[in-house]
mmCIF file of C-alpha atoms in Angstrom:
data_model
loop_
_atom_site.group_PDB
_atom_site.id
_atom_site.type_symbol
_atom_site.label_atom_id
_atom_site.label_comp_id
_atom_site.label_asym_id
_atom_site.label_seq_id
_atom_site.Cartn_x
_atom_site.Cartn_y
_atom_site.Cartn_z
ATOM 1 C CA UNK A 1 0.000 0.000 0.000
ATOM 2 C CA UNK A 2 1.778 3.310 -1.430
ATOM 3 C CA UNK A 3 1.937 6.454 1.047
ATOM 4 C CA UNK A 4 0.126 9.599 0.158
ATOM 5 C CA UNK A 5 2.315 12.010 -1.691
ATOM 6 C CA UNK A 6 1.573 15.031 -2.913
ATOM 7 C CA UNK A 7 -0.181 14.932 -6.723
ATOM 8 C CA UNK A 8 1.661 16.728 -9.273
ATOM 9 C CA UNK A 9 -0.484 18.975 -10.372
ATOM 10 C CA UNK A 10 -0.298 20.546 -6.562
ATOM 11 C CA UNK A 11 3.276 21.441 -7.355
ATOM 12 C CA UNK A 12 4.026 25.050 -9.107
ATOM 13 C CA UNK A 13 5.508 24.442 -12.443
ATOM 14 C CA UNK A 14 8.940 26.252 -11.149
ATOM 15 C CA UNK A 15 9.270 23.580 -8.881
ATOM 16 C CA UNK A 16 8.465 20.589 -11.072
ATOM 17 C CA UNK A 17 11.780 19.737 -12.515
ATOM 18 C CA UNK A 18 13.159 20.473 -8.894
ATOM 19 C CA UNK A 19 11.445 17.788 -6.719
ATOM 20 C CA UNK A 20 11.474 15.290 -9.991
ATOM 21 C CA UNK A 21 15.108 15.291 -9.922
ATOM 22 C CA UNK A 22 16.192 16.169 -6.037
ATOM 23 C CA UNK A 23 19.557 13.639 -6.658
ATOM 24 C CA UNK A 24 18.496 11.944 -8.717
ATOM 25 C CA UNK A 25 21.998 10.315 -9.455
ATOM 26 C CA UNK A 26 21.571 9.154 -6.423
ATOM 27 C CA UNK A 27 18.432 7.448 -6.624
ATOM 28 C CA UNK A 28 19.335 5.569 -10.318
ATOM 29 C CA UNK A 29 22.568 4.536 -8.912
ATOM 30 C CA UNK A 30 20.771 2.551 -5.269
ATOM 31 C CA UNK A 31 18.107 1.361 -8.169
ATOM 32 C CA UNK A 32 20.770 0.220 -10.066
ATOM 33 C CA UNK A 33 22.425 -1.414 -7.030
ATOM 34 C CA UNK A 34 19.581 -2.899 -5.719
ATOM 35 C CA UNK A 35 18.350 -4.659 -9.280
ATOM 36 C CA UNK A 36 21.986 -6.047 -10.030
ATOM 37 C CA UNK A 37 22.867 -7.650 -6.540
ATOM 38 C CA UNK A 38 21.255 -10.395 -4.488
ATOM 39 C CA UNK A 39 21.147 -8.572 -1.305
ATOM 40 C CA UNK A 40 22.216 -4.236 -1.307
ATOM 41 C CA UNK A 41 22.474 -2.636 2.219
ATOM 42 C CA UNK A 42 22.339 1.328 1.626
ATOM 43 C CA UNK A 43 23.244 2.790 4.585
ATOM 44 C CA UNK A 44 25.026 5.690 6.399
ATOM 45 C CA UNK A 45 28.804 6.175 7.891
ATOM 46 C CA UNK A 46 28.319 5.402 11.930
ATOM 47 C CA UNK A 47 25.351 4.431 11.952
ATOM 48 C CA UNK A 48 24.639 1.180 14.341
ATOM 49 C CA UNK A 49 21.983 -0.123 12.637
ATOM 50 C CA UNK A 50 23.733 -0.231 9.427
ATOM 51 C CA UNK A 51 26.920 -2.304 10.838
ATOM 52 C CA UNK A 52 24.290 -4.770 12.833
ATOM 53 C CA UNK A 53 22.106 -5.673 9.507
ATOM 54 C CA UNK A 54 25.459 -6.153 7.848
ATOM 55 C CA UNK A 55 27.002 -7.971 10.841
ATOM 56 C CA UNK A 56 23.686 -10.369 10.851
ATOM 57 C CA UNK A 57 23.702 -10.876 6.916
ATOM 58 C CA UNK A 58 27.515 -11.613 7.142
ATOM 59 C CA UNK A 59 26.722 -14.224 10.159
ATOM 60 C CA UNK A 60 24.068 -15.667 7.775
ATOM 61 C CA UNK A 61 26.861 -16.555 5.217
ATOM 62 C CA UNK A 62 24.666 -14.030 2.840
ATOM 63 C CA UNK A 63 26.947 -11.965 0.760
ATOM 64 C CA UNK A 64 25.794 -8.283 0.483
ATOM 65 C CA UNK A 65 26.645 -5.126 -1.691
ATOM 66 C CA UNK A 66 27.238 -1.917 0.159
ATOM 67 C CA UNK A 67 26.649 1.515 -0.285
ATOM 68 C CA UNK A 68 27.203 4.166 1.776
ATOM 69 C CA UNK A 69 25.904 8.242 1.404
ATOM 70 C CA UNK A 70 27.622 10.413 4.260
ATOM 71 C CA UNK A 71 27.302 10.276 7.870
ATOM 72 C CA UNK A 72 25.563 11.730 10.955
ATOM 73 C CA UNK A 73 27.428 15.155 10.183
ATOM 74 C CA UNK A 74 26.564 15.303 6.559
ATOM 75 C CA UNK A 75 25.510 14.282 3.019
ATOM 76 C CA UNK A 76 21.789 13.829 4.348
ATOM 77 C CA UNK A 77 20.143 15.862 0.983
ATOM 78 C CA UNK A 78 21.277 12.547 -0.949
ATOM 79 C CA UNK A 79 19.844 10.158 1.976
ATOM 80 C CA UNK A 80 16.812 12.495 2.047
ATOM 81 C CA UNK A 81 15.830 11.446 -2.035
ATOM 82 C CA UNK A 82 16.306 7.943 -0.926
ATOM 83 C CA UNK A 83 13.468 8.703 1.958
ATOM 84 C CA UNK A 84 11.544 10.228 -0.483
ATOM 85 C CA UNK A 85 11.883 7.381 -3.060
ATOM 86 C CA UNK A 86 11.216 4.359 -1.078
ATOM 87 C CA UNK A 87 9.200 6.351 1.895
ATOM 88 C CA UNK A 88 11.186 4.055 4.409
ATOM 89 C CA UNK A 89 12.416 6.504 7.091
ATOM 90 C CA UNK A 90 15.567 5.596 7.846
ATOM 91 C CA UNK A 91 18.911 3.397 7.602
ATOM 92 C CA UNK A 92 19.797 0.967 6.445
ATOM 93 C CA UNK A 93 17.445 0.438 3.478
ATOM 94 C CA UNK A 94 17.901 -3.459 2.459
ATOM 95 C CA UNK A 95 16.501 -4.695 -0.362
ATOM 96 C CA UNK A 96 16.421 -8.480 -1.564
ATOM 97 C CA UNK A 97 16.202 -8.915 -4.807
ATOM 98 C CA UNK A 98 15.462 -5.633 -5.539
ATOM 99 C CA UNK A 99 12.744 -5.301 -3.163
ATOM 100 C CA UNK A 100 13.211 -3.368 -0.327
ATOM 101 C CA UNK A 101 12.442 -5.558 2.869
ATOM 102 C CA UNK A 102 13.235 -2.900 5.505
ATOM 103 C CA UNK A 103 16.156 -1.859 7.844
ATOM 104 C CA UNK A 104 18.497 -4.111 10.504
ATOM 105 C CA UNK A 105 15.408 -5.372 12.509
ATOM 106 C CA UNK A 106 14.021 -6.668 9.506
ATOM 107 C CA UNK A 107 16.298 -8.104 8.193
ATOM 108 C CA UNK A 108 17.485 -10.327 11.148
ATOM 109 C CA UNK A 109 13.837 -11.455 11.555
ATOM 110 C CA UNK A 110 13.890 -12.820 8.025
ATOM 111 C CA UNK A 111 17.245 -14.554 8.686
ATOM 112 C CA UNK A 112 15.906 -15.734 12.079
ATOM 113 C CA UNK A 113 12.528 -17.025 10.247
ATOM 114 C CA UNK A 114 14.047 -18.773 7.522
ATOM 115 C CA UNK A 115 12.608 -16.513 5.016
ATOM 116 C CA UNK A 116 15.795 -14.692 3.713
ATOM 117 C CA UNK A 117 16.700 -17.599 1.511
ATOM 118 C CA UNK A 118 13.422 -18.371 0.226
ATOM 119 C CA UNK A 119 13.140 -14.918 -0.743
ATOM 120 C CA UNK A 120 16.597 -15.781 -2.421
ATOM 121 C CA UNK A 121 15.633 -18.329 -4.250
ATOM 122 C CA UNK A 122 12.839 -17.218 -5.743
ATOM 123 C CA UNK A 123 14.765 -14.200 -7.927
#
């Protein structure tokens, strides 16, 4: 079930261009990422969360692809299009097979439940 956003037609046409393409380097190169590897964990220098849902994958013998945008003390404008992309609020962002199943909590319940490699296997 998408989020609300706001319709198009809302936004002034000076603006249009702006919001369509806030980074959007950015956002083609975690798409990108995220439809050519197994398992991508986009996350954020420092950032707990991000080490433990690599920590757990890397426990689970799952290999991952890593990317990383900035830290607590900067580069949040790119991590902010990412928000805005996927509407997931925070880091990481893991996707499986190009689907994005959440952050570190998720993640290690679908190791714990057995459903990471089912999800796997059926890419």
């Amino acid at each position: 079930m998408p989020r609300p956003t706001l319709d198009p037609a809302q936004l002034h046409d000076a603006i249009q261009d702006r919001v369509a393409n806030f980074h959007a380097d950015i956002v083609h190169n975690v798409r990108a990422a995220a439809s050519s590897n197994a398992i991508l964990v986009v996350g954020m220098a420092t950032n707990p969360w991000c080490w433990r849902a690599r920590k757990a994958l890397d426990a689970a013998g799952q290999a991952h692809h890593y990317l990383e945008y900035g830290s607590y003390f900067g580069g949040w404008q790119p991590r902010l299009a990412l928000k805005m992309w996927t509407g997931w609020p925070s880091f990481p962002m893991v996707f499986v097979r190009g689907q994005l199943v959440g952050g570190a909590q998720d993640v290690q319940r679908l190791i714990a439940s057995g459903e990471l490699p089912r999800l796997l296997a059926a890419g």
